Coordinates of C-alpha atoms in Angstrom, one line a residue:
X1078 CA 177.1 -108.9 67.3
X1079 CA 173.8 -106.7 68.0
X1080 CA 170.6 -109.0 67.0
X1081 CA 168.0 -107.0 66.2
X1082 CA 164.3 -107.7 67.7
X1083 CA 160.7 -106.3 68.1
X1084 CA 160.3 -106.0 63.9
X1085 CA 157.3 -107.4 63.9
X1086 CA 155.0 -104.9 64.1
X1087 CA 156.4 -102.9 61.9
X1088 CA 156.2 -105.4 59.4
X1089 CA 152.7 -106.1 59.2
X1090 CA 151.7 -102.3 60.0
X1091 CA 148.9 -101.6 57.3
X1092 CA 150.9 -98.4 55.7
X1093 CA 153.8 -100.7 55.3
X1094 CA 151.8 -103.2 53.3
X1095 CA 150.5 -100.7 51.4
X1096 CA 153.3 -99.4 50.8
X1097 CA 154.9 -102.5 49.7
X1098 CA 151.7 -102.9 47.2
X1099 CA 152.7 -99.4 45.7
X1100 CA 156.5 -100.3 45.2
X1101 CA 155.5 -104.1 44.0
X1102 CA 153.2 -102.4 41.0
X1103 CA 155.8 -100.0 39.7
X1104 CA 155.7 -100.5 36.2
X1105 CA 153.1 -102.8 36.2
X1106 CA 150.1 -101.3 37.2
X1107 CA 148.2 -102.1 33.9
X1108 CA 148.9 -106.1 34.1
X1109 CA 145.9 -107.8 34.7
X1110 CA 146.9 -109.5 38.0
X1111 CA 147.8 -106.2 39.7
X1112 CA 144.6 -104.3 38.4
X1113 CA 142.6 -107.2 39.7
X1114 CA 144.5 -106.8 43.1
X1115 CA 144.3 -103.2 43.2
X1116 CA 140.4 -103.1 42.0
X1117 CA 140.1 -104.6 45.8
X1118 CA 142.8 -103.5 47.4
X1119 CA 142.0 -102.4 50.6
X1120 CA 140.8 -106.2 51.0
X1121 CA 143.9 -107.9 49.8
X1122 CA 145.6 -105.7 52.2
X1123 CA 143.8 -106.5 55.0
X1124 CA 143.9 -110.1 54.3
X1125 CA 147.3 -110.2 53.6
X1126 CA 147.7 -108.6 57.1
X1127 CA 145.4 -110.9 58.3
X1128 CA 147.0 -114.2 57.4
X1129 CA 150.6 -112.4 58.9
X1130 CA 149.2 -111.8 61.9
X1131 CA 147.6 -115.6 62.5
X1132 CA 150.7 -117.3 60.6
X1133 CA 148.4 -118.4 58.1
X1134 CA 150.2 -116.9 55.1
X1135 CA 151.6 -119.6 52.5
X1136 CA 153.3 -118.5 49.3
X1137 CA 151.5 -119.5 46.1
X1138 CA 152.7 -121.4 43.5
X1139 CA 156.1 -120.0 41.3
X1140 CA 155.6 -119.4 37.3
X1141 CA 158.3 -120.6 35.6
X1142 CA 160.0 -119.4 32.2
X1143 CA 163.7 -119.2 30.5
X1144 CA 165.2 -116.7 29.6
X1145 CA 168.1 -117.6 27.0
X1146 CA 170.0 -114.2 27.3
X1147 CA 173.1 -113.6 28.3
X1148 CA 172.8 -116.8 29.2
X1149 CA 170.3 -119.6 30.2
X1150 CA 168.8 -119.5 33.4
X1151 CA 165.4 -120.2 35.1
X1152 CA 163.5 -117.4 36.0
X1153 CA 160.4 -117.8 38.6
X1154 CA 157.3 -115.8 39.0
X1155 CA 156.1 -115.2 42.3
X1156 CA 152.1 -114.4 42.6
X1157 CA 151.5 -111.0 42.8
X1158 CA 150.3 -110.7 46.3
X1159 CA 153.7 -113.0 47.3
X1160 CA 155.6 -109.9 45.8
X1161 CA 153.7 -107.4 48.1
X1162 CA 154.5 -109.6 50.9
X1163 CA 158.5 -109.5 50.0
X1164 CA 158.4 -105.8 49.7
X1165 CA 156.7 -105.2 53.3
X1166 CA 159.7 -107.6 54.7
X1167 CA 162.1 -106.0 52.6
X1168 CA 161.6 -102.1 53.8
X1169 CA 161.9 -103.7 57.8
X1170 CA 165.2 -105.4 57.1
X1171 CA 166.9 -104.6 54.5
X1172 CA 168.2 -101.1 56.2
X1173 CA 169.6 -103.1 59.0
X1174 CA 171.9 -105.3 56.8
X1175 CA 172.5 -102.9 54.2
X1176 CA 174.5 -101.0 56.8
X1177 CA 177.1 -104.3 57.1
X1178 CA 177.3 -104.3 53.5
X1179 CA 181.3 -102.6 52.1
X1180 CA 180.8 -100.2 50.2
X1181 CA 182.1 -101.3 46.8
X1182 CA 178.8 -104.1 47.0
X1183 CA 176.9 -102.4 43.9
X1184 CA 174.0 -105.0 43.4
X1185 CA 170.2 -104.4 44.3
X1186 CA 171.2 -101.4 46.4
X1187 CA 169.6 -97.7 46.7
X1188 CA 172.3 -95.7 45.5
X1189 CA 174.6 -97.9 43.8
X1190 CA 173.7 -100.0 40.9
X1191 CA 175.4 -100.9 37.6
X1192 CA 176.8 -97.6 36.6
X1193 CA 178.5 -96.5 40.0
X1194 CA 179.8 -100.7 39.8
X1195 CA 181.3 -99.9 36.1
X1196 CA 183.1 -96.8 37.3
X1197 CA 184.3 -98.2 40.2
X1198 CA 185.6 -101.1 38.3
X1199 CA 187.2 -99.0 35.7
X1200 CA 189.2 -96.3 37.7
X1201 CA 190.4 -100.1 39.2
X1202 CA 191.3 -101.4 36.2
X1203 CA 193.3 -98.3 35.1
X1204 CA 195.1 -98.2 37.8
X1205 CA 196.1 -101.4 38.5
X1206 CA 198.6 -103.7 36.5
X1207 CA 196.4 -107.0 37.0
X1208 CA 193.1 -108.3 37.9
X1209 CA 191.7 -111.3 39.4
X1210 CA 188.3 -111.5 37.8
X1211 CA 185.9 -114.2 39.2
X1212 CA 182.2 -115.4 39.0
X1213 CA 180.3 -118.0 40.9
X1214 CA 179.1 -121.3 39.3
X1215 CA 175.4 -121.7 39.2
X1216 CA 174.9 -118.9 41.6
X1217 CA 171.7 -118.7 42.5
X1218 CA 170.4 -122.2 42.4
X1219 CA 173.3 -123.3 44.9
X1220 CA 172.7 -120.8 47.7
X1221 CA 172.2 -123.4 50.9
X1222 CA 169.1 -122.9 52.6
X1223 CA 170.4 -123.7 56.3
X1224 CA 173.7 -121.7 55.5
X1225 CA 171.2 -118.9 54.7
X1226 CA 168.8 -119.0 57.7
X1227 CA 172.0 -118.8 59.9
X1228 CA 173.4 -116.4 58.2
X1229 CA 170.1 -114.2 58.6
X1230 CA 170.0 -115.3 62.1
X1231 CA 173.6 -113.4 63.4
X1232 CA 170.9 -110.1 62.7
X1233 CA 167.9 -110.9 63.5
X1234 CA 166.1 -112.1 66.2
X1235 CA 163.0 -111.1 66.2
X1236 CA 160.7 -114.7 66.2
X1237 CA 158.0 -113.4 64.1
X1238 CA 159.9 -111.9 61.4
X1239 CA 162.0 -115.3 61.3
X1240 CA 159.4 -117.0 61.2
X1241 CA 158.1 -115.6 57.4
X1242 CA 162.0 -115.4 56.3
X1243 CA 161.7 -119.5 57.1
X1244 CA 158.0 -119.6 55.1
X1245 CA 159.7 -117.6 52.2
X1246 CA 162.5 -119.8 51.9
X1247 CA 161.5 -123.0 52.5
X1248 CA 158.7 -122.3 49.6
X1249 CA 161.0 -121.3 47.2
X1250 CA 160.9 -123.8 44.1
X1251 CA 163.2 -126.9 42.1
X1252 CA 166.2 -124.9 40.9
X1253 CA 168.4 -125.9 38.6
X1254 CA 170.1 -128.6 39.7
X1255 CA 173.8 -128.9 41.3
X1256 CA 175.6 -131.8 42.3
X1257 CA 179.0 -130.2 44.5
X1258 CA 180.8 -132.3 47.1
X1259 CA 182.7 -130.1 49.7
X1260 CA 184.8 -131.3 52.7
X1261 CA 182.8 -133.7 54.9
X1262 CA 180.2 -134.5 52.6
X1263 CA 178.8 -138.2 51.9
X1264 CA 177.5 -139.5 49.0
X1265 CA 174.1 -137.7 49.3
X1266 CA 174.6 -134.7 51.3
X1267 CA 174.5 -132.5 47.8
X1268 CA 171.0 -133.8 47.2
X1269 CA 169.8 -134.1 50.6
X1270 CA 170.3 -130.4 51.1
X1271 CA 168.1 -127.5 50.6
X1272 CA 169.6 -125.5 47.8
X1273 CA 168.2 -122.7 45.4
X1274 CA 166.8 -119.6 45.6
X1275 CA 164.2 -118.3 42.4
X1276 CA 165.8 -115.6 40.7
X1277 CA 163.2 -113.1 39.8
X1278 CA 162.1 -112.7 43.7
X1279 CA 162.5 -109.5 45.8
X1280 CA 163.9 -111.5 48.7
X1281 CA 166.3 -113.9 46.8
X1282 CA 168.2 -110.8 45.1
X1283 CA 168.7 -109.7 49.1
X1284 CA 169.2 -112.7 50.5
X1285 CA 172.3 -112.9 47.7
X1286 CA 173.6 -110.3 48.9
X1287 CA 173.6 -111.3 52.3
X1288 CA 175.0 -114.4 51.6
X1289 CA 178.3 -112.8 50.1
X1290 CA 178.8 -110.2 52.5
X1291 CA 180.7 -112.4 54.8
X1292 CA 183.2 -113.1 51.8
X1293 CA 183.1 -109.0 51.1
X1294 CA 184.7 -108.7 54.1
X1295 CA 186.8 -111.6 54.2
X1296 CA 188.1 -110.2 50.7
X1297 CA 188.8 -106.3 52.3
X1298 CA 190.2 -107.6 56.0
X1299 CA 192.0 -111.0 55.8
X1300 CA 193.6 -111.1 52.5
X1301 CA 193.6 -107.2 52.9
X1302 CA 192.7 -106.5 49.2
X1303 CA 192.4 -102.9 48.7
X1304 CA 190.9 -102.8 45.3
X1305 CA 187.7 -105.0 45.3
X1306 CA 184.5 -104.6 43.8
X1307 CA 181.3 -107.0 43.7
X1308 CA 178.1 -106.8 41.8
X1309 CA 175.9 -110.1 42.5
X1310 CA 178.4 -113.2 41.8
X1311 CA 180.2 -111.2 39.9
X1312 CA 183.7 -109.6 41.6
X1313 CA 187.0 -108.6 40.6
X1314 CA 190.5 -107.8 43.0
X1315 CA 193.0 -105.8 41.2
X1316 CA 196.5 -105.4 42.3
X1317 CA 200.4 -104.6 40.8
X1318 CA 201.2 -107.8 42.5
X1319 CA 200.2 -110.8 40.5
X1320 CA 201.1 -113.4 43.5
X1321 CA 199.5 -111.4 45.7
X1322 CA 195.9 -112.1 43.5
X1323 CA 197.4 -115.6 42.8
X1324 CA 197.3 -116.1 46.2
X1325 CA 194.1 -114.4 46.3
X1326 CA 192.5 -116.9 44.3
X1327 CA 193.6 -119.9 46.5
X1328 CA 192.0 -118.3 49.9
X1329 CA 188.9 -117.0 48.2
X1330 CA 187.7 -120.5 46.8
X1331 CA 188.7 -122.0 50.9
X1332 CA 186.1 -119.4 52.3
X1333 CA 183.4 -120.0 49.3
X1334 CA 183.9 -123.9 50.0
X1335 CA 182.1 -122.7 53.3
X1336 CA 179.3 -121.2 51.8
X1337 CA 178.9 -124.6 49.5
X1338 CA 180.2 -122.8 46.7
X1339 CA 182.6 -122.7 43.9
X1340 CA 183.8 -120.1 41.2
X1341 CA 183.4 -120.8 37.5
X1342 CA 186.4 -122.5 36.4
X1343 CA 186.5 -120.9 32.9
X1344 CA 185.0 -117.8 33.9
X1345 CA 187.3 -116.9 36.2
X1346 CA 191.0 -115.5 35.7
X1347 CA 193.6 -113.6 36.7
X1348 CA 195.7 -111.6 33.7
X1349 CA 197.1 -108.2 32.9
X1350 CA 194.1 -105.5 32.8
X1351 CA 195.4 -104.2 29.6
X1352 CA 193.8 -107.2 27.7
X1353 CA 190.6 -106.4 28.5
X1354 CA 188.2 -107.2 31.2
X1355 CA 184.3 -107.6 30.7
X1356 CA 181.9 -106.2 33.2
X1357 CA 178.4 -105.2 33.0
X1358 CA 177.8 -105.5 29.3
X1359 CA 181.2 -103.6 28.5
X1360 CA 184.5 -104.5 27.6
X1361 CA 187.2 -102.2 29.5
X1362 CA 190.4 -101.2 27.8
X1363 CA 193.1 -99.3 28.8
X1364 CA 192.0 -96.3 26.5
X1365 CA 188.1 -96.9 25.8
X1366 CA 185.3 -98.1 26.8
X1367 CA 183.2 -100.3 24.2
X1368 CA 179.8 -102.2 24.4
X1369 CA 180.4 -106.3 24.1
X1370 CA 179.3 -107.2 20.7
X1371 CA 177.0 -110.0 22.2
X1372 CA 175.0 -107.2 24.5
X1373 CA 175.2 -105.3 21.4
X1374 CA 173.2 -107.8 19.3
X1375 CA 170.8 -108.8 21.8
X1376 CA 169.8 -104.6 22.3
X1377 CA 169.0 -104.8 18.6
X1378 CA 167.0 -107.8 18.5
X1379 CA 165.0 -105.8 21.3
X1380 CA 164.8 -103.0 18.9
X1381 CA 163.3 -104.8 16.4
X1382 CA 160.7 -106.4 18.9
X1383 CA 160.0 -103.4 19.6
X1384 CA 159.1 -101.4 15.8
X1385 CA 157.0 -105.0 15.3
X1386 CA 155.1 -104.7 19.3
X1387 CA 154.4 -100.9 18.1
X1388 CA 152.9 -101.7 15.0
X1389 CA 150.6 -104.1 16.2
X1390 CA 149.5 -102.0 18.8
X1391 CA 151.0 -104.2 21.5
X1392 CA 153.2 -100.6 22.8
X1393 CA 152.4 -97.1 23.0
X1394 CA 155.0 -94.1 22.6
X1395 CA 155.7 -93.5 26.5
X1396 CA 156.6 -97.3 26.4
X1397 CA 159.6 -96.7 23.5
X1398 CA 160.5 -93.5 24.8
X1399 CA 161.3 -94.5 28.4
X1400 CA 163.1 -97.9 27.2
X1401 CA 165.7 -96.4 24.6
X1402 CA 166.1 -93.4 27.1
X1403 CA 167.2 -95.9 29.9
X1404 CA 169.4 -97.7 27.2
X1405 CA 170.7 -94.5 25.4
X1406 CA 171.8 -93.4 29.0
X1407 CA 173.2 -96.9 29.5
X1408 CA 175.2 -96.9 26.6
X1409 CA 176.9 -93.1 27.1
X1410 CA 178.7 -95.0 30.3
X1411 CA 180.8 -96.2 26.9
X1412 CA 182.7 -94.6 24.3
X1413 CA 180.0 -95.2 21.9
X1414 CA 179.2 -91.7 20.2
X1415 CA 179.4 -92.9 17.0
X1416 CA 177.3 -96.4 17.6
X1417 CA 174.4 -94.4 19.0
X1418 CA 174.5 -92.2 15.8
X1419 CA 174.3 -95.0 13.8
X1420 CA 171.3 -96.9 15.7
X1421 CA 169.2 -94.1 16.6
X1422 CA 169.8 -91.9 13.4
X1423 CA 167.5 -94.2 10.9
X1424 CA 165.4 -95.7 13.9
X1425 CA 161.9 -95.6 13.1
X1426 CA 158.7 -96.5 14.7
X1427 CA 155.8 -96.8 12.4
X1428 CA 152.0 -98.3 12.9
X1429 CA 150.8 -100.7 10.4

């Protein structure tokens, strides 16, 4: 397998870093940390490029929330000047993976995303008798460090840009925790290794994808599965044959084993396509297309946030517009005429 090397330079390149700053701000150019970094920015810049150069760059300290919705999870913070710093790694290396990536791998993509995923998924589901639907326990927090540097290693070469893949890594912070024993394991092996990766991160959304490309392609040339579809730790194999996904099931958690990981044991099943399968906020029937009641109630608890944000002052206009436009266009993915009458008819936004 071609390593690539010599990235370097193109990584710390001043317009790259600038460029980074200008995708890392994207709709957050009014937050106080960004317009302090921007108020000197060709300073930061330089001394982010600085500290690249010399190897002196550490990661600052992770902010940490929850988020209770759709389910709970820790998300972490990186400093902003951290996120510039993933963006100018990300626009070196992420075109040379992205090409080894199949293409029904929807997640954190240019040109895929969650709407291509849902109509991939359902022109799958409609044309297939069963489904083997799966999702991967504690996803995020149980990605293995070392597992990850190797994987990242089969690529790349290049010392330098390994070198601030290691520094990003290694700084990431606690995760929740997971206690798995796989084959050859001792008593402490699942606390003695490096596992987690912080959600809300540039890098760790990649790295997750990199991660699970090996099993993409496990998936599409060993069992030879010809309907397949991923989107994060999220992925579905449909079939006539329900052996064949059976089957399926039994080779897939072998080859996760190897990536320390296991599939959701409630989460994932394998049953006829005409019950139902949920994906990406919708619920997929054989003859439409509706929204899941629990996304439904959390988008109107949002709504209500935001008529109170607006009358305090808290949101402007542009703010509303673009959010129920996103969701509006979200939700015409669905057979949902008559839900979007009913929300939006009576919506009003009023100041106090």
């Amino acid at each position: 397998m071609k390593r690539s090397n010599n990235l370097w330079q193109q990584i710390i390149e001043f317009e790259n870093i600038l460029q980074a700053a200008r995708q890392a701000q994207r709709g957050k150019r009014f937050r106080d940390n960004v317009l302090a970094f921007n108020y000197n920015l060709e300073i930061e810049l330089a001394r982010i490029k600085k500290e690249l150069e010399t190897k002196t760059y550490h990661p600052g300290a992770y902010k940490t929330f929850e988020i209770m919705e759709p389910k709970r999870r820790m998300i972490s913070a990186a400093p902003y000047r951290d996120r510039v710093v993933h963006h100018a790694l990300c626009n070196i290396i992420v075109p040379i993976f992205d090409r080894t990536f199949i293409a029904d791998s929807y997640a954190n993509r240019v040109g895929f995303g969650t709407h291509k995923a849902l109509g991939r998924f359902i022109d799958f589901s409609r044309s297939s008798r069963y489904v083997l639907q799966c999702d991967i326990r504690k996803y995020f927090p149980s990605i293995d460090h070392e597992i990850l540097k190797t994987l990242l290693r089969r690529k790349l070469k290049c010392s330098d840009t390994l070198w601030l893949i290691d520094t990003i890594i290694d700084a990431s912070n606690e995760q929740q925790e997971v206690i798995d024993y796989f084959p050859g394991d001792d008593l402490l092996s699942p606390v003695q290794r490096r596992r987690g990766l912080p959600i809300g991160n540039l890098t760790s959304q990649f790295f997750a994808n990199v991660y699970l490309n090996g099993l993409d392609h496990f998936v599409k040339e060993q069992i030879k599965a010809k309907k397949y579809i991923r989107y994060v730790d999220d992925f579905a194999l449909f079939s006539d044959d329900w052996e064949f996904l059976a089957q399926a099931r039994i080779a897939i958690e072998n080859y996760l084993a190897s990536l320390r990981l296991k599939i959701h044991p409630v989460k994932s099943q394998l049953f006829e396509t005409k019950q139902g399968a949920n994906f990406l906020g919708f619920r997929i029937l054989t003859d439409r297309i509706r929204v899941r009641t629990e996304n439904l109630r959390r988008a109107r608890r949002r709504l209500r946030r935001m008529q109170r944000d607006f009358a305090q002052g808290k949101i402007g206009e542009p703010e509303i517009t673009q959010s129920i436009q996103s969701w509006v266009a979200h939700l015409k993915h669905g057979d949902t005429w008559q839900l979007r009458q009913q929300i939006f008819t009576n919506l009003v936004f009023t100041r106090r």
